[in-house]
Each structure stands twice: as C-alpha cells, then as structure tokens.
Amino acid sequence: MTGAFDLVPAIAVLPLVSFVIALFAGKYMPKKGALAGIAATAGSLLLSLWVALTVATGDHAGYNETLYTFVEGAGTFSLELGVLIDPLSSLMLVIVSLISLLVHVFSLGYMNDEGETGLPRYYAGLGLFTFSMLAFVFASNILMAFMFFELVGLCSYLLIGFWFRDEGPPSAAKKAFLVTRFGDYFFLVGVVGIFATFGTGTFAGAESFPHLAEQALHGEHEVTTFFSLGEQAWFTVLGLLVLGGVIGKSAQFPLHTWLPDAMEGPTPVSALIHAATMVAAGVFLVARMYGFYLLSPTALGVIALVGGFTALFAATMAVVRQELKQVLAYSTISQYGYMMLALGGGGYVAAVFHLTTHAVFKALLFLGAGSVIIAMHHNENMWDMGGLKERMPVTYWTFLSGSLALAGIFPFAGFWSKDEVLYETLVHALGTGGIQGPLLLLGYAMGLLAVFFTGFYTFRMVFLTFHGEPRSDVAEDPDPVRWNVKGPLAVLGVLAATVGFINMAPVKEILDVDVAYLHQWLDKAPEAYLTSVDHYHHLLETGAFAGYHAEELSPLLPGLVSLAIALAGVGLAYRLYNVPEPVEHTDRLGRAKTILMHNYYQDEYQVWLATGVTLPIAKAADTFDQGIVDGVVNGISSVSRFSGRGLRRLQTGVVSNYAALLTVGLVLLIAAFGLLGGWF
Amino acid sequence: MIPTQWYLLLSAGVFCIGLFGILTRKNALIFLMSVELMLNAANINLVAFSQQWGNLNGQVFALFTMALAAAEVAVGLGIILVLYRNFEDIDVTSPTTMRW
Amino acid sequence: MNRPRLATNLNLAAGVAALGLFAVMALVFVGAEFTDPNGFASGASIMEGIGYALFDLTGQFDVRPGEGIPSTESFLLAFELIDVVLVAALVGSIMLARRESDDSLRKTLTDGGRDEE
C-alpha cells in the first residue's frame, strides 16, 4: 500500500479525469457529467483527508518532492513540477475538495433539475477548475503556482461566461479575465525576478527562496539584486510584484471590479470559485510564501493597508445593493480584505483561520442564495422576496447560520476568526514602533468600522429575503427545492456553526486551556521546510526583518468591542428591516447612495484607463511599427522594385540596340585583355 | 609576300564596315548585306592565314563559310518576307513587341 | 523608279561602337609579330589540292615530283553536312515565303495588345 503522500498527485488528477469524461462523454451520461464530477471530487476529498491524517499523526508531517523537471538548467535554475504537502496545503486541499464536492451535488439541483442546457461543458469546467485549484494548492514552487493560478483564471472565465448567448455573461467573463490578467502580469514579472535573484522558486526547505532571502539579509548568502537596490528593498519590490497577482485574484482594491460582475455566472460557480476557492488563491499564495514577505515590513504594511481599506470600501458598497448575490459578492471582497489585513498585521494563523471559516460560511451563503434563486424563478431582487422563512425552512436556518458567522456573532465561526484577525492586528499595531505601528492601527480601525457595516448589510439581506410579508406572487408560492440542494446546505450550516471551535484563541488565553488547534496544526510543519508558525513568529519579531512586536493585551476587550459593534450593525438592520413592509432606507443617504451604487465610479475609471490611456499608447506604438519598422522593410523592397523598373527598359526589342550593346561589350573585353596581355 | 598584318587589317576594316551597317541601318535588306560583309571579312582572314602557314585548311574552310552565307541569306530573305507580312514594313526597328 | 539617295535616317550614334572596335583591332593587328609567310610551292595547283581535300582523295593519285599538292586534312564530312544545310535552307526559305492560302489569317496579332482599342 503506497503512502498517502505518493497519491497526492491523484488528488488533482481525479477531477482532471472527470473533466475529460464530461467533455467527451458528458452528453451520453444521464446527469451530463455530474456523477463523474461527484465521484472524482469525493475521491479527492477522501485522499485529502487521508493526507491530512498522515500529516497529523505521521512522523514526518510533510512532503516536498519534485515530480517532473520539464527544463533542466545547466548551471542555472531548473523548471520543474513538484508537490509540497505541509499542514497549510493539506488543510487547503480538504477545504477545496469538500466545497467542490458540495457544489457538484448542489449543481444537480441548480442546473440539472432546472433543465439547463450545455451541462457537459459546465461539469467539464468545474472538473478542470477543481484540478487546477488543487494542483495550485500543492504546488511546490512559484512557477508551478503561477501556471495553475492562470489556469484557474481561465476556468473562471469559462464558467462565468457559461450562458454565453446572453449579453451579460460573456462581457463579465472577459472583464474578470482581463482584470485578473492585469494583476498576473506583475505576478509574472515577480516570478521571473525571483528566479533571477535566487535561482530557485521553491517554497519550502533549506534551498527555498524565502530561506535564501533570509540568509541574504543575514549576510550569509549572495543574491543578485537589480536596479542597484539594497537587498531588503529589492525583496520588497519582488513581494509587491507578486502582490499584484494576489490583488487581482483575491479581488482587492483596485482590482476588485470584476467580482461583482462575475455573479453573472451560475450560482454554484459563484459559490465555488468566487467565494471559497479561487479568490482564496491569492491569500493562500501570500500565506505560502509568508517567510518571504516577513522579511519586508514595507510589503507587510502595504498588504495590511490594502486589506483594511478593501474591507471597509467593499462593506460600504454592499449596503445599498438590491440583488442577493451582489451583496454576497461585495461581502466576499470585504472579507478577503480582512485576511489580507491579518497577513499584513502579522497574524498568520488568524488569516488562515479566517480563510477556512470564510470558505465554509460564504459557500453556504451562496448556496443558500442559489436555493432562494431557484425558488424565486431566478429573480434575484431582494425587494421581490420576503416571507420565505416559513416557506423554505432548511434554507432559512442554514442561511441564518451562515449570516451569523459572517456578521461575527458569538459563538459562530466568523466571530472567532474575525476577532482573531482584529486582535492580532491590534497587538502588533500597538507594540510595533516607527511608522509600521500607526499604519497597522489605521488598518485595524478600517477593519473595525467594516464590522459595523458587515453586520448591517448581512442582516439587511436576511430580513429582506426571509422576513416580513411576501412582496410578490412568486415569493408567496416559491418552488420547492430537493435534497440535492438542501443536503449541501445542511452540511455547511453545521460546519459554519462549529468550525470556529478549531481555534478559539481567546478561550486559550483566558482559561489557559490548549484549544488553539489550528495554531498547533500549522505549527506542525517539519523543521526543514521552514513553514511552521514558530518559524514565522521568529521572522516576524526579528528586527532585521519585519520587526513586529506584540503588545501584551488581553483578547477579551478587543473581542467584546468588535462583538458590540457587530451587534450594533445587526441591531440597526433589525430595527429598519425586520418589519412586515420594509422600505429602502438607504435612500436617505442621498448623493452618497448614488456614489455607492456606482461603485465609487471605479468601473468607469478603469474603462477610462483602458480607452484614454492605454489606447493612445497602443496607437502610438502601432504607428511606430507601421511607419518605421514596416517602413524600413518596405523601403528595401521598393529599392529593388524601383531599380528593376529602371533596368528593364534596357530591353527595347530593337535588334540593332542589342547588337550595339554586344559590340560595346566586345570592345571593352578586347581592350581589357589587350592591356592585361600586353598586346599593344 | 605581303605581310599578314595588312591582310588582317583589311579584314578588320571590312568587318567593321559591316558592323557599322548592322548598327545604324534601318532597312532589313541593307542589314542582310552588312551581315554578308562581315562573313566575307572572316573569309579574308581565313585565306590570309592559309597563306601564312602554307596550309590549305583555311581556304577550304572559307568555301564552306561561303556556302553557309548563301544558306543564311536564303532563310533571311524568307524571314524578311514574313516580317513584312506582319508589320507592313521592313524597318528592323519596328518589331519591338518582345520587350517589357 | 526612284534613284538611290544617300541614307539620312541613320542612327549614327551606335556606329561609334563599330569605329571603336576597328580602332582596337587595328592597334592589335598592326603591332602583331608574324614570322615570314610560308606561302605555297611555286608550281603547286591550289585548286587540285582543294578538290582532293574536299573529297578526301589526298594521296591516292600520282604526285608530280617538284610540284607537290599541299597537304591538308579531309573535309568529306563537312562537305556532306553543308550539302544538307543548303537543302534545308532552300526548303525553309520557300516555306517562309509561301503565301497563306487563307488570306484572313494574314495579319496575326503581333502588337502585343498595345495597338488594340
């Protein structure tokens, strides 16, 4: 029996096989490829659980092997594909495969039962996406991570544009692809920079680039920097370049504009890709190379500020939305802001914790929204809903569980994770000196303010959708949903309520019991890989690197403050919207509402950047190409044509002319021979 | 005996007169006559060298070139007839269709 | 009948080439050095020699002593060939000169399409 680690590639290959099956044989299958997908993701889930179990109980809690070298570098770096299993990646594998399995089951209800067409393409897309995401998670080096990063972007494009015959989805798919591609351009430059600087792209081990960078800053290792920057400055540049891709993929400001439009895709796709997994890829990447980011406090500060700002920025925009999925989309952007804030603030465990809980409750909320959409005949406008609480109990209670988790209400999952994010940021903000501390404090303040908005918009959404009196005929008599919808909802509902207990850090602090299981889990990474929490903590506190310092503060007070603010938001929503006939209170915001509805005009701004800035530059480049480059080539050919046109007039067709030329040639020849031969 | 150079000079002179005719004259019949002149210049050359080396080869060869000249004139006149039929003129500068 | 007139439509510029050629050849020939010409035996019959050479009969007849027929190589093959060439030229010129029986095809299009329309 082979060990769990030898079968790790199979975790990703199984969904790839289901992709091929769905693509070629899907139209002959009863469920058009769904069963292949379900079988494949179930297999991946079992394998991931087994791998996680091996990591938990085995002697060696990790696996870092190169599987295939596709370019062997002679005297330079090699390009290879490999597998890296450590606690972080095995956790993520379980999350991804679990959510993917539940989404496949849900799709039976959302797509098959609703009589959608083109389903083989849909299940093939899901299979390909699952393959890419899983392979991205266990990627051992940054080039492989980049490859699968791009591939998940492609799958996102294919799945958002699933209903390509309508107007909206293809345009949204294009926008998603282009915006994330713009970020990925910087990522690619960063990857090349990393290879050029360190000669390797591996994430873990003594020869990994984070470790080499750390040694370079200690002065023990020589690296080549560019543009005559110092080593730490150059590492900051590399980190910020890779961050470009992260910002695009995880929909942070300013590359967040694609995510609300991505809601044009089917809801299971939104649940899988745009809530739980693909957007997590960016945050996961930062966590994966956290050892590298920790060497540069500037990069961490940027991450924290971007995250905190995005959290607040998106939360304000979610307040005025009318469609159900739009609220959830902005909520996703906001919550990923929290994760970035945690990473920037030095809370590695907090970020991973929030990633886990968010994957669960956001997927739950999206699937619940999908259930509501099925019931409402694909009408997403919350103002046409209402009173669904009695008519759809399973959906209602699971959705409520997810919403409580999202809003961060004790004791649901989101409370523990969001609270820890804010706590870690706060203690590092108060404890670190220089400019870093106030920056982190600013991030913390923005995150805290976003908590109020989160509570408000979440429960506005719940009350408008489920409470009150039905506001349309469809809401009075919604379509029933079957077990394939309710099953995943129930599973996720239970998880949303309980997954917070894996890392109750405040309880650990206050009661001094060892319940911070996630922290222990992430600390389990083998010493040699240098990816354990302990190692990161060491890097964090070293003055030459991040130079953070944690203030001694009890988690009780910050926790209570954030809980109070969340409850305040919920309370306001309760007062305004939990009435039989709610009205649009956000109209009272006046001009502010217009700005919020237009997403602070970010979309118009980006379009202007494309047409007003990029297009003229492209036109100038085109003129240069046509005029100068083509001009030189055409000029050479025109010389030949011109001279040919002149020379051909020599053929006059008159015999006497030919004879004359002959004679002249003869004279010259004889004269030449005579002079050379001395005949004269 | 006359030195051979003078014979060669005569031959060159007749040849160049023939060549002058070819280069300058427009009438096709005059063109043919000039060609005849050139051929005969070659004959003079042949005979001169026959005397120089005391060998009859040159003279016999001259006979053959005369026969050839006759044949060539016969065919040439036929061509001039065809030329006249197609271009209504025996000017050698008028048929210029085989050009650019 | 018009009497012959001095030609005035000459293209004299091309004639310069001919003059040039004469100049070069004259220069070469005048400066050439030859041994004394051999000539032929005083009483030898040139015509006989040419005749015998043409038909490859040299050395088959009695030679008058003191009046040797100059030796030469045989031209029998060339004689036959020139005979054939003359016949071919005769036939060819008659063929070229023959009028077409059908008058309508007399003037074929030889202007290369230039004079058309």
Short mmCIF file of N, CA, C and O in Angstrom, two decimals, chain A residues 14 40 62 105 136 160 163 215 307 311 316 366 398 415 466 480 488 531 587 591 607 631:
data_model
loop_
_atom_site.label_atom_id
_atom_site.label_comp_id
_atom_site.label_asym_id
_atom_site.label_seq_id
_atom_site.Cartn_x
_atom_site.Cartn_y
_atom_site.Cartn_z
N LEU A 14 -7.75 13.23 -10.40
CA LEU A 14 -9.12 12.71 -10.47
C LEU A 14 -10.10 13.73 -11.06
O LEU A 14 -10.87 13.38 -11.96
N ALA A 40 -15.32 12.03 -8.68
CA ALA A 40 -13.94 12.50 -8.66
C ALA A 40 -13.66 13.36 -7.44
O ALA A 40 -12.65 13.19 -6.75
N GLY A 62 5.08 16.09 6.47
CA GLY A 62 5.19 16.90 5.27
C GLY A 62 5.76 16.10 4.11
O GLY A 62 6.19 14.96 4.26
N VAL A 105 -22.78 18.46 -5.98
CA VAL A 105 -24.08 17.92 -5.59
C VAL A 105 -25.16 18.98 -5.76
O VAL A 105 -26.24 18.72 -6.28
N PHE A 136 -2.73 23.88 -7.74
CA PHE A 136 -2.16 25.13 -7.24
C PHE A 136 -1.85 25.01 -5.75
O PHE A 136 -0.81 25.46 -5.28
N ILE A 160 -17.86 31.69 -15.78
CA ILE A 160 -18.69 32.90 -15.69
C ILE A 160 -19.47 33.08 -16.98
O ILE A 160 -20.64 33.43 -17.00
N TRP A 163 -23.41 31.03 -19.71
CA TRP A 163 -24.59 31.37 -20.51
C TRP A 163 -24.20 32.41 -21.54
O TRP A 163 -24.66 33.55 -21.52
N GLN A 215 18.70 34.34 4.50
CA GLN A 215 20.16 34.26 4.67
C GLN A 215 20.85 35.45 4.03
O GLN A 215 21.88 35.90 4.51
N GLY A 307 -5.64 45.55 2.53
CA GLY A 307 -6.68 44.70 3.08
C GLY A 307 -7.69 45.48 3.90
O GLY A 307 -8.91 45.34 3.71
N ALA A 311 -11.59 46.08 2.98
CA ALA A 311 -12.65 45.59 3.84
C ALA A 311 -13.70 46.66 4.05
O ALA A 311 -14.91 46.42 3.90
N THR A 316 -19.00 49.17 2.54
CA THR A 316 -19.91 50.30 2.31
C THR A 316 -20.72 50.09 1.05
O THR A 316 -21.89 50.47 0.99
N PHE A 366 -23.74 31.46 -0.45
CA PHE A 366 -24.00 31.45 -1.89
C PHE A 366 -24.93 30.31 -2.27
O PHE A 366 -25.82 30.47 -3.09
N THR A 398 -30.16 27.44 7.63
CA THR A 398 -28.74 27.36 7.25
C THR A 398 -28.21 28.73 6.83
O THR A 398 -27.10 29.12 7.16
N PHE A 415 -17.12 34.81 14.22
CA PHE A 415 -16.74 35.59 15.38
C PHE A 415 -15.30 35.30 15.75
O PHE A 415 -14.49 36.21 15.91
N PHE A 466 -35.98 36.92 3.87
CA PHE A 466 -36.75 35.87 4.55
C PHE A 466 -37.85 36.37 5.45
O PHE A 466 -38.84 35.66 5.65
N PRO A 480 -40.42 24.45 -4.63
CA PRO A 480 -39.68 23.71 -3.61
C PRO A 480 -38.33 23.26 -4.15
O PRO A 480 -38.15 23.10 -5.35
N PRO A 488 -26.25 19.79 0.77
CA PRO A 488 -25.06 20.61 0.99
C PRO A 488 -25.30 21.76 1.95
O PRO A 488 -24.42 22.11 2.74
N THR A 531 8.24 26.27 7.26
CA THR A 531 6.93 26.88 7.04
C THR A 531 6.07 26.80 8.29
O THR A 531 4.86 26.91 8.22
N ASP A 587 -32.19 55.11 0.80
CA ASP A 587 -32.46 56.30 0.00
C ASP A 587 -32.14 57.56 0.78
O ASP A 587 -31.84 58.60 0.21
N ARG A 591 -27.02 61.60 -2.11
CA ARG A 591 -25.89 61.57 -3.05
C ARG A 591 -24.94 60.43 -2.77
O ARG A 591 -24.38 59.82 -3.68
N VAL A 607 -12.36 51.78 -17.15
CA VAL A 607 -12.61 51.85 -18.60
C VAL A 607 -11.87 53.05 -19.18
O VAL A 607 -11.28 52.97 -20.26
N GLY A 631 8.25 50.48 -42.48
CA GLY A 631 8.77 51.39 -43.48
C GLY A 631 10.15 50.99 -43.95
O GLY A 631 10.46 51.01 -45.15
#
